[in-house]
PDB file of C-alpha atoms in Angstrom:
ATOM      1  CA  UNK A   1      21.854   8.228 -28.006  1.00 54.00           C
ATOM      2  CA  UNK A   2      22.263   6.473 -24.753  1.00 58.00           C
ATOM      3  CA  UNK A   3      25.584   5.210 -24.062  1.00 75.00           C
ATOM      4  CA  UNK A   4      25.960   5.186 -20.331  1.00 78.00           C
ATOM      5  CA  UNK A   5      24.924   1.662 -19.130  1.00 84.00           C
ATOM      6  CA  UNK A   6      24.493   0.437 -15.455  1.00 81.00           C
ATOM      7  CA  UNK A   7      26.719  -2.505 -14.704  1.00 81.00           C
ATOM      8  CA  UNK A   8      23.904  -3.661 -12.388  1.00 78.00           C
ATOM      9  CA  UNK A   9      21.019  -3.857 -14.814  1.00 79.00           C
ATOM     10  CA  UNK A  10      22.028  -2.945 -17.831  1.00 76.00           C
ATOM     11  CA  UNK A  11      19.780   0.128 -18.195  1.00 80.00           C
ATOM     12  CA  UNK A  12      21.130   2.986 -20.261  1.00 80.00           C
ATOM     13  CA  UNK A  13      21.240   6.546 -19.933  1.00 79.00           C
ATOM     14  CA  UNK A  14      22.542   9.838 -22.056  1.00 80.00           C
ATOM     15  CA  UNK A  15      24.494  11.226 -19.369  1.00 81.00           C
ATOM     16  CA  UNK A  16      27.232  10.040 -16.752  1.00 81.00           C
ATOM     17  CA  UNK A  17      25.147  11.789 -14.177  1.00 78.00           C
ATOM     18  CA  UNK A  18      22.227   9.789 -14.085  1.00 79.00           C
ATOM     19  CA  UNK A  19      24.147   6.521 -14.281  1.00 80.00           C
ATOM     20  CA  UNK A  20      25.560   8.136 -11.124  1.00 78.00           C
ATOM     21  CA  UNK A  21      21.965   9.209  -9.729  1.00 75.00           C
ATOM     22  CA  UNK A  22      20.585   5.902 -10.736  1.00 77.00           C
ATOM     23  CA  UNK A  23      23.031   3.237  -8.772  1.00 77.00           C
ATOM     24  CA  UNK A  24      23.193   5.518  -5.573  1.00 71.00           C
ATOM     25  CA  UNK A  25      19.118   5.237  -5.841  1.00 70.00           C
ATOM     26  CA  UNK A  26      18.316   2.178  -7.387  1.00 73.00           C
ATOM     27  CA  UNK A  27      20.990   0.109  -6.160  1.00 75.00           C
ATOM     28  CA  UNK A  28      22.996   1.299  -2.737  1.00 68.00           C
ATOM     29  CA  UNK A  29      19.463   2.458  -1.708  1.00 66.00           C
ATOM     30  CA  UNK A  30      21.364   6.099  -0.758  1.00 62.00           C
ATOM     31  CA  UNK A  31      18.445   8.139   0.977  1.00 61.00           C
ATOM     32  CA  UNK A  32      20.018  11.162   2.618  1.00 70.00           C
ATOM     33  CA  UNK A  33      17.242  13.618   2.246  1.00 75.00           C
ATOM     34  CA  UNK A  34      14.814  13.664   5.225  1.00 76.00           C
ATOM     35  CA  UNK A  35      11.302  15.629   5.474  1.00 79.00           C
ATOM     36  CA  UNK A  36      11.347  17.027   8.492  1.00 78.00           C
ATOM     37  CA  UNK A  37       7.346  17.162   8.725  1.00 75.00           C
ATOM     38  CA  UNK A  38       7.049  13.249   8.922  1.00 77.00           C
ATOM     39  CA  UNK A  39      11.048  11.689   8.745  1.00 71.00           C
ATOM     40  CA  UNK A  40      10.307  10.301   5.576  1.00 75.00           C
ATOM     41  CA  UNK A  41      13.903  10.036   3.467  1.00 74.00           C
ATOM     42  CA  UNK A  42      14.227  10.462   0.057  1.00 75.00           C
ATOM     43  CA  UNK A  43      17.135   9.785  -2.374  1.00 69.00           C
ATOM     44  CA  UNK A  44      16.954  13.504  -4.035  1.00 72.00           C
ATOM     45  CA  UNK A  45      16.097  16.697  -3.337  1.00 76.00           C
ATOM     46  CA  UNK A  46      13.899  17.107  -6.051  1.00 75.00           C
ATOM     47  CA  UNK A  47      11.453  14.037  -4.956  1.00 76.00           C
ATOM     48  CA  UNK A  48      11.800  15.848  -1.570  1.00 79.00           C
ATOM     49  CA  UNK A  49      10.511  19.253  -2.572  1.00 77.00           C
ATOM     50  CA  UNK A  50       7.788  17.304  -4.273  1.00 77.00           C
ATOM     51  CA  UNK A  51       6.638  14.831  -1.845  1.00 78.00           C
ATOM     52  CA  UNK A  52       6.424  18.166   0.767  1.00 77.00           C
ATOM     53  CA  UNK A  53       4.163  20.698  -1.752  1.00 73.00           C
ATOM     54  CA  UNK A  54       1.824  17.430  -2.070  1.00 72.00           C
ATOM     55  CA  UNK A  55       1.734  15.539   1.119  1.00 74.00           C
ATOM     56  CA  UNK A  56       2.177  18.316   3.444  1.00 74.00           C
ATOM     57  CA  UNK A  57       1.362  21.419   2.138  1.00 67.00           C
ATOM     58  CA  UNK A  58      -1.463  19.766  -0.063  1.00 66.00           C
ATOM     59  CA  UNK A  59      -0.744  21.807  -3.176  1.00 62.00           C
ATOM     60  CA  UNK A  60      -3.060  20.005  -6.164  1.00 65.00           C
ATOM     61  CA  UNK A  61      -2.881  23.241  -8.402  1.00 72.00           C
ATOM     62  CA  UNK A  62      -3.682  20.425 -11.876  1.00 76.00           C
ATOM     63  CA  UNK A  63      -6.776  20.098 -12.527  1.00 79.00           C
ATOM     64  CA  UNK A  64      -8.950  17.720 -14.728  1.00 79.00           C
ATOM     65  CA  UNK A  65     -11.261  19.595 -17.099  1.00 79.00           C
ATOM     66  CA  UNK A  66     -13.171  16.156 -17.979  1.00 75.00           C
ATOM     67  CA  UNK A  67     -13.897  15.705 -14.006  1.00 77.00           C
ATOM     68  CA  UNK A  68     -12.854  18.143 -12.001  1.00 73.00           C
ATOM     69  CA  UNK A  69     -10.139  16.428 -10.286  1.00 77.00           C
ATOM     70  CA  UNK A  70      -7.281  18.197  -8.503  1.00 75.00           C
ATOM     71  CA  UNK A  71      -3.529  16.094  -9.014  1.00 77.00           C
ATOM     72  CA  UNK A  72      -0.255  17.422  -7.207  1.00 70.00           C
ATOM     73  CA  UNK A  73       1.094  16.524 -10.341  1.00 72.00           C
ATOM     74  CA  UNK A  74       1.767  17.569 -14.054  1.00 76.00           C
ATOM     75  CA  UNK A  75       2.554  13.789 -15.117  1.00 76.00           C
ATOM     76  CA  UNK A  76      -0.391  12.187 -12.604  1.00 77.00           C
ATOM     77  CA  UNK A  77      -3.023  14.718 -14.237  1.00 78.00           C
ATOM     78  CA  UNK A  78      -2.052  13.470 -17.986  1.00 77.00           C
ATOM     79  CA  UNK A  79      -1.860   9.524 -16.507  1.00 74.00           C
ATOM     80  CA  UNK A  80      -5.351   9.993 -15.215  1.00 75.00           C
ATOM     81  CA  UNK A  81      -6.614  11.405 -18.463  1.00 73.00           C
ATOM     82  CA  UNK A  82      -4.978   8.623 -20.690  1.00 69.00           C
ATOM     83  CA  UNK A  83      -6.026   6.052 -18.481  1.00 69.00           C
ATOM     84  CA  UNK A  84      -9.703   6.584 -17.111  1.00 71.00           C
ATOM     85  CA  UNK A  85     -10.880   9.070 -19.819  1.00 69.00           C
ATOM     86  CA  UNK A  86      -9.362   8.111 -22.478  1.00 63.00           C
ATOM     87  CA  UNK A  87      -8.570   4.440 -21.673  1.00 61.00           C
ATOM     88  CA  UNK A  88      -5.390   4.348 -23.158  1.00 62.00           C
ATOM     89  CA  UNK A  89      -3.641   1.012 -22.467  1.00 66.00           C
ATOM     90  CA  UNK A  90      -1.209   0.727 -25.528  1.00 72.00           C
ATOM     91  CA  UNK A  91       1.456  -1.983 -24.141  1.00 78.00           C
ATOM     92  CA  UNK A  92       0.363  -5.914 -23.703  1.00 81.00           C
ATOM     93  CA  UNK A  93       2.001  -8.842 -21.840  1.00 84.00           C
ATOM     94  CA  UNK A  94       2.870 -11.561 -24.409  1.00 85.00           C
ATOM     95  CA  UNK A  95       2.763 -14.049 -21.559  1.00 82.00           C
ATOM     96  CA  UNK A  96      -1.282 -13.135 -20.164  1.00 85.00           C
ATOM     97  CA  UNK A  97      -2.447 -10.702 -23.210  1.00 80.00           C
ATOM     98  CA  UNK A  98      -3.313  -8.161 -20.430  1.00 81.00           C
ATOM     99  CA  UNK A  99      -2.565  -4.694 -21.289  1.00 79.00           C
ATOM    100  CA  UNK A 100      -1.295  -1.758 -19.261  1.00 80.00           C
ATOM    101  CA  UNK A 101      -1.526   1.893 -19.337  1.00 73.00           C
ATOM    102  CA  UNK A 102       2.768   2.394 -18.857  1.00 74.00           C
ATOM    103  CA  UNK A 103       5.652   0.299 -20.484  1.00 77.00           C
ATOM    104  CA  UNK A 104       6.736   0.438 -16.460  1.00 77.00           C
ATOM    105  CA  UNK A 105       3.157  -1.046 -15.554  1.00 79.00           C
ATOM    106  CA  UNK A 106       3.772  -3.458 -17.950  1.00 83.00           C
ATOM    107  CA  UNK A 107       7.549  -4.621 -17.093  1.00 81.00           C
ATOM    108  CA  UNK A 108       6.400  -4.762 -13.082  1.00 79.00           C
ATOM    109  CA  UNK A 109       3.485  -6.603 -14.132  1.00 83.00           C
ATOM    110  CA  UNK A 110       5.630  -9.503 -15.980  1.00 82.00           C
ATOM    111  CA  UNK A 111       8.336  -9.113 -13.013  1.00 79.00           C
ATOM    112  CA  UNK A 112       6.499  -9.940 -10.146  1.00 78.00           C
ATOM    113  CA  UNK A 113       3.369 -12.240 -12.015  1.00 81.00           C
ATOM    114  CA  UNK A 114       5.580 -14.191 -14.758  1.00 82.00           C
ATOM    115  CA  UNK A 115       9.055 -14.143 -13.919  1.00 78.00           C
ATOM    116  CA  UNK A 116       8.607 -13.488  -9.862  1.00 77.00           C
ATOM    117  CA  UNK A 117      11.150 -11.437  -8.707  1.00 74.00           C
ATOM    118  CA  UNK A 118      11.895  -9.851  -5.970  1.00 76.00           C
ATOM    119  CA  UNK A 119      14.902  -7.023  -6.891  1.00 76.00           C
ATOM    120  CA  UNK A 120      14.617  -4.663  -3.062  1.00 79.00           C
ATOM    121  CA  UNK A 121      15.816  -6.478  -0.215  1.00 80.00           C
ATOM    122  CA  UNK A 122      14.879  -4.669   3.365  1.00 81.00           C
ATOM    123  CA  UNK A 123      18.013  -4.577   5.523  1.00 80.00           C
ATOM    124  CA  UNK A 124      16.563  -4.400   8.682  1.00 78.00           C
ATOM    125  CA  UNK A 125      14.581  -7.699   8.028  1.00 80.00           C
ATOM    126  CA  UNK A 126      15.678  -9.281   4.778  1.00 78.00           C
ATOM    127  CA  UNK A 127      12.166  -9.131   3.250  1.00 81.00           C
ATOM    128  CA  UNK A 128      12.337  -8.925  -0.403  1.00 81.00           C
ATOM    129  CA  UNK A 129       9.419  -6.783  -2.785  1.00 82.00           C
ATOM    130  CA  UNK A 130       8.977  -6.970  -6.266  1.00 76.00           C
ATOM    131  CA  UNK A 131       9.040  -3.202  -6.470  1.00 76.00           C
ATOM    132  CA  UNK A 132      11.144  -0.044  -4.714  1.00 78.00           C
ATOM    133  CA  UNK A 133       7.821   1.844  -3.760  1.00 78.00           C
ATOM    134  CA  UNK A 134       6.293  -1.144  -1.779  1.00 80.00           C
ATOM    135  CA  UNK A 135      10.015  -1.486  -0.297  1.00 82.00           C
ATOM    136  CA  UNK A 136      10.015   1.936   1.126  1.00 80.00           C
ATOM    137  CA  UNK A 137       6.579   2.026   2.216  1.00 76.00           C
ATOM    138  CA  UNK A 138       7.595  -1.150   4.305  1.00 79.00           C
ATOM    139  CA  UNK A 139      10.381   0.838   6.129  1.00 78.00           C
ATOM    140  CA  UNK A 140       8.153   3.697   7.062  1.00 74.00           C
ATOM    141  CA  UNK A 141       5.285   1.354   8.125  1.00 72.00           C
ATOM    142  CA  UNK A 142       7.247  -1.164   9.973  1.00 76.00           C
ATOM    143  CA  UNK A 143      10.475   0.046  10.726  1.00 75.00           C
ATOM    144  CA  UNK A 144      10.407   3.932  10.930  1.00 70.00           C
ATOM    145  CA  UNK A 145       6.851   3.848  12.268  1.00 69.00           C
ATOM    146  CA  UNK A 146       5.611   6.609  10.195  1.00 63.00           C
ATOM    147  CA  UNK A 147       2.151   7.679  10.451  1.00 64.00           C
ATOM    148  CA  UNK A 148       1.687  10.430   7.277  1.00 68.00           C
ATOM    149  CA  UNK A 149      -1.697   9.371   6.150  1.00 75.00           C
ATOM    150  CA  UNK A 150      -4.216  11.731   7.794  1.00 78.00           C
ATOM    151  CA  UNK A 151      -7.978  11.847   7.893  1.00 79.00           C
ATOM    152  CA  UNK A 152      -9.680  14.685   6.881  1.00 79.00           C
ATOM    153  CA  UNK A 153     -12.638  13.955   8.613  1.00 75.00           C
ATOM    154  CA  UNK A 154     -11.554  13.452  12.226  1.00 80.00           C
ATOM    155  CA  UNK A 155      -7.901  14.379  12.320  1.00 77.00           C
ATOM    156  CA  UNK A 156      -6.770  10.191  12.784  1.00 81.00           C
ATOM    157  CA  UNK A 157      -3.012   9.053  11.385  1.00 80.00           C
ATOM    158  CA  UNK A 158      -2.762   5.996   9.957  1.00 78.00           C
ATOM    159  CA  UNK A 159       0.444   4.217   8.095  1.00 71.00           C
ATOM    160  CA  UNK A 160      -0.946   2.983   5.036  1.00 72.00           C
ATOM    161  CA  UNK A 161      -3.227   4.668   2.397  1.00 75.00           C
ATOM    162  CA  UNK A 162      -5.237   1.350   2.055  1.00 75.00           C
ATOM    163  CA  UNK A 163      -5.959   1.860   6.055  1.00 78.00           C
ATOM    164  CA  UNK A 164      -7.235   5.144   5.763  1.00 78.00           C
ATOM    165  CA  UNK A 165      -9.059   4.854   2.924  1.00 77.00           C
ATOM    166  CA  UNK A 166     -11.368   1.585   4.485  1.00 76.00           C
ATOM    167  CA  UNK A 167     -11.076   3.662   7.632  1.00 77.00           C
ATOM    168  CA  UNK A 168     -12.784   6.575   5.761  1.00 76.00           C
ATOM    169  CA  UNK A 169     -15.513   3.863   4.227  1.00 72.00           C
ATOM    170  CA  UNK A 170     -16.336   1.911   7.197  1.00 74.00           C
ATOM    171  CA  UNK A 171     -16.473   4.995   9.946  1.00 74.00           C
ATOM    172  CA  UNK A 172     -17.475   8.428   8.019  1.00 73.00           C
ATOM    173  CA  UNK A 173     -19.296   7.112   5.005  1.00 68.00           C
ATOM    174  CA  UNK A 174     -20.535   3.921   6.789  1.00 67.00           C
ATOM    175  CA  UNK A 175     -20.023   1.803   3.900  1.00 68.00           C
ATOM    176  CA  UNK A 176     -20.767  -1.945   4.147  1.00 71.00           C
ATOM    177  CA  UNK A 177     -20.744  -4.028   0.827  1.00 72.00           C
ATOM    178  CA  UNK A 178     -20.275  -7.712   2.656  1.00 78.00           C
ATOM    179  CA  UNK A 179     -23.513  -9.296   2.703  1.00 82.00           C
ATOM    180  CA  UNK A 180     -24.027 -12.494   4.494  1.00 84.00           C
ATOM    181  CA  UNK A 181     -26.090 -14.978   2.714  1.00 85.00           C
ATOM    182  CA  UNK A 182     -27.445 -16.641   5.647  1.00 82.00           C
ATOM    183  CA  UNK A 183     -29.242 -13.924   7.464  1.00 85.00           C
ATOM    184  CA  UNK A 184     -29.009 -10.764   4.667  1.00 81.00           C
ATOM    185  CA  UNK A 185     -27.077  -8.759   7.515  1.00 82.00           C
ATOM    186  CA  UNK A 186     -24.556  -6.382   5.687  1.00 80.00           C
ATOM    187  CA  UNK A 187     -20.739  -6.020   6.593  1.00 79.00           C
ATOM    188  CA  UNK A 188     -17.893  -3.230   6.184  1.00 75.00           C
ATOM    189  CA  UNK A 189     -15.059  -5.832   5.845  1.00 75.00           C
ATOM    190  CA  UNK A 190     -15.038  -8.966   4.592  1.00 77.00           C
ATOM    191  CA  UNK A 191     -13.249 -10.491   7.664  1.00 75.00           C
ATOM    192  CA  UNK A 192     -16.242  -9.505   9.965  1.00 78.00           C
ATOM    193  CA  UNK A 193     -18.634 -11.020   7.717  1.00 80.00           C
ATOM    194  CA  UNK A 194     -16.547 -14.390   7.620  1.00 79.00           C
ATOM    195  CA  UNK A 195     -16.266 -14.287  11.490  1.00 77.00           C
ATOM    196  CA  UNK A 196     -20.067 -13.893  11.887  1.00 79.00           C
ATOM    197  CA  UNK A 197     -20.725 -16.756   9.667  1.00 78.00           C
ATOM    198  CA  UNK A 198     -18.409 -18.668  11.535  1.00 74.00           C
ATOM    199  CA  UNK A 199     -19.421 -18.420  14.783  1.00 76.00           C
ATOM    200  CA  UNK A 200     -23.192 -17.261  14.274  1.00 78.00           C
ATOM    201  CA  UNK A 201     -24.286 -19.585  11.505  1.00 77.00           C
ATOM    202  CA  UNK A 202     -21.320 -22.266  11.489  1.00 72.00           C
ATOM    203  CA  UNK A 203     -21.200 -22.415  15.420  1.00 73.00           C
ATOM    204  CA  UNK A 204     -17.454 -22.608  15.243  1.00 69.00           C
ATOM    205  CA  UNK A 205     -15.757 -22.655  18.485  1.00 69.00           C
ATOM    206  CA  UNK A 206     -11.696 -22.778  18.368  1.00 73.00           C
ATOM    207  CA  UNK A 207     -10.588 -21.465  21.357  1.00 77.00           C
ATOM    208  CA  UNK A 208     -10.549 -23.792  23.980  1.00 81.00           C
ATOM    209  CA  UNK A 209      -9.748 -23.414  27.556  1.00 85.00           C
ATOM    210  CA  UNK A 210      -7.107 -25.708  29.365  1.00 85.00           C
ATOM    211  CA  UNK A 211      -8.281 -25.654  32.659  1.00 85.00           C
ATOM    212  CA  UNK A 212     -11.716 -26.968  32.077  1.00 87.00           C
ATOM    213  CA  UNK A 213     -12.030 -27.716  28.640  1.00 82.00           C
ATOM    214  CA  UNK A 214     -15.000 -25.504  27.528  1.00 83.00           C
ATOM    215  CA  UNK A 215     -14.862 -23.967  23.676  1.00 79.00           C
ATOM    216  CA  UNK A 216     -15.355 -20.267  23.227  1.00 79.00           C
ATOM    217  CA  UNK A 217     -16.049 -19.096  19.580  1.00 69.00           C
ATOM    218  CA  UNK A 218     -13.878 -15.306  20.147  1.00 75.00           C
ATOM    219  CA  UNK A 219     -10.682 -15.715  21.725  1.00 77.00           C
ATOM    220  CA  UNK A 220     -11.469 -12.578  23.935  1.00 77.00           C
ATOM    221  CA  UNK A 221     -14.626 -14.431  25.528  1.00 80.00           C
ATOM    222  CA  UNK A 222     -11.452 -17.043  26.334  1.00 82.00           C
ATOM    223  CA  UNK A 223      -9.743 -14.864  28.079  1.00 82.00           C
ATOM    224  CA  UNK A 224     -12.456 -13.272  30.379  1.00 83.00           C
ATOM    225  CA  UNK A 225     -13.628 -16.863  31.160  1.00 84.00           C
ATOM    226  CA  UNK A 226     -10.211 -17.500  32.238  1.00 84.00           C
ATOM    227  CA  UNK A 227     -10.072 -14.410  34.783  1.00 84.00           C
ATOM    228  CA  UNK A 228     -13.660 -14.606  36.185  1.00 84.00           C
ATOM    229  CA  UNK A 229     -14.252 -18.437  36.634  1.00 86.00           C
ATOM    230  CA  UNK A 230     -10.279 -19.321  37.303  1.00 82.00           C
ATOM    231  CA  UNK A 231      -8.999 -16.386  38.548  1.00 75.00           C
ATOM    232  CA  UNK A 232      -6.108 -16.607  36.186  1.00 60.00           C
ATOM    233  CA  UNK A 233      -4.876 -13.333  34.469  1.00 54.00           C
TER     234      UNK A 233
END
């Protein structure tokens, strides 16, 4: 039985305690526990202790007998199995008929898609998110300026996961997936590909120059006009 409800949000829990837990977390945004490796702060001790043995110290002792991967993580390890091996995805949006792996999947999903809210506020800024995680990966990015997410490879920091992971692609496994219809050259990001068909195939010049009026197609060929042919830095 659950008969300890948040005034807040009306979620229920058995004990006092975790009402407690929950509003200082949840709602007051209470982080008082700081990782001394990387400054990160956490709202307990427990997520703490965790985020250190598998961000720091790299301990992935769970291991996938299906495919051999290593999780930091008890509850990860058993997610991965339901969802990729076994393809469990039990709970579906009556709005979209899309189905999800997690109930919480499922409730973000109609959240920020159907219903679009945006519950975590930023204080520093005032920039709302749909969901706590992508709030407090905003503050270490932006406002902290936390660089956690290391390469393996060459030893390079980077803020975001995303980052490293297309920095991993593009630079140590030389992946490029962008094709360009035009000419059949291949791209690692999207962007570059739509920049070369702009100014290679499309001739697209944008960035004009106000002392003499000539286009340039990259704003940095702007610039170095500017300083060689008007002596203007």
């Amino acid at each position: 039985m659950k008969d300890h409800i948040c005034k807040e949000c009306g979620k229920s829990f058995r004990q006092r305690s975790s009402v407690t837990k929950h509003i200082n977390l949840v709602h007051l945004k209470i982080r008082e526990h700081m990782c001394k490796e990387c400054g990160k702060f956490f709202g307990d001790k427990y997520y703490l202790a965790k985020h250190i043995t598998v961000t720091h110290l790299k301990i992935k002792d769970h291991t996938c007998k299906e495919c051999g991967k290593f999780f930091g993580q008890k509850q990860n390890l058993m997610q991965h199995i339901d969802f990729v091996h076994f393809e469990l995805k039990n709970h579906q949006c009556k709005e979209c008929g899309k189905f999800f792996g997690t109930k919480q999947q499922m409730i973000v999903h109609i959240d920020t898609v159907h219903l679009k809210l945006k519950k975590y506020t930023c204080e520093e800024c005032a920039r709302a998110f749909a969901q706590n995680d992508n709030l407090e990966r905003h503050i270490n990015t932006i406002h902290r300026k936390i660089n956690d997410q290391k390469c393996d490879e060459c030893g390079k920091l980077f803020r975001r996961k995303s980052t490293l992971m297309q920095h991993i692609d593009l630079v140590h496994l030389e992946l490029k997936n962008h094709q360009c219809k035009e000419c059949g050259k291949f791209f690692g990001q999207k962007y570059h590909l739509m920049r070369h068909i702009d100014i290679v195939h499309l001739k697209l010049k944008e960035h004009k120059c106000k002392e003499c009026g000539k286009t340039f197609s990259q704003k940095s060929n702007l610039r170095r006009h500017i300083v060689s042919v008007h002596k203007k830095i």
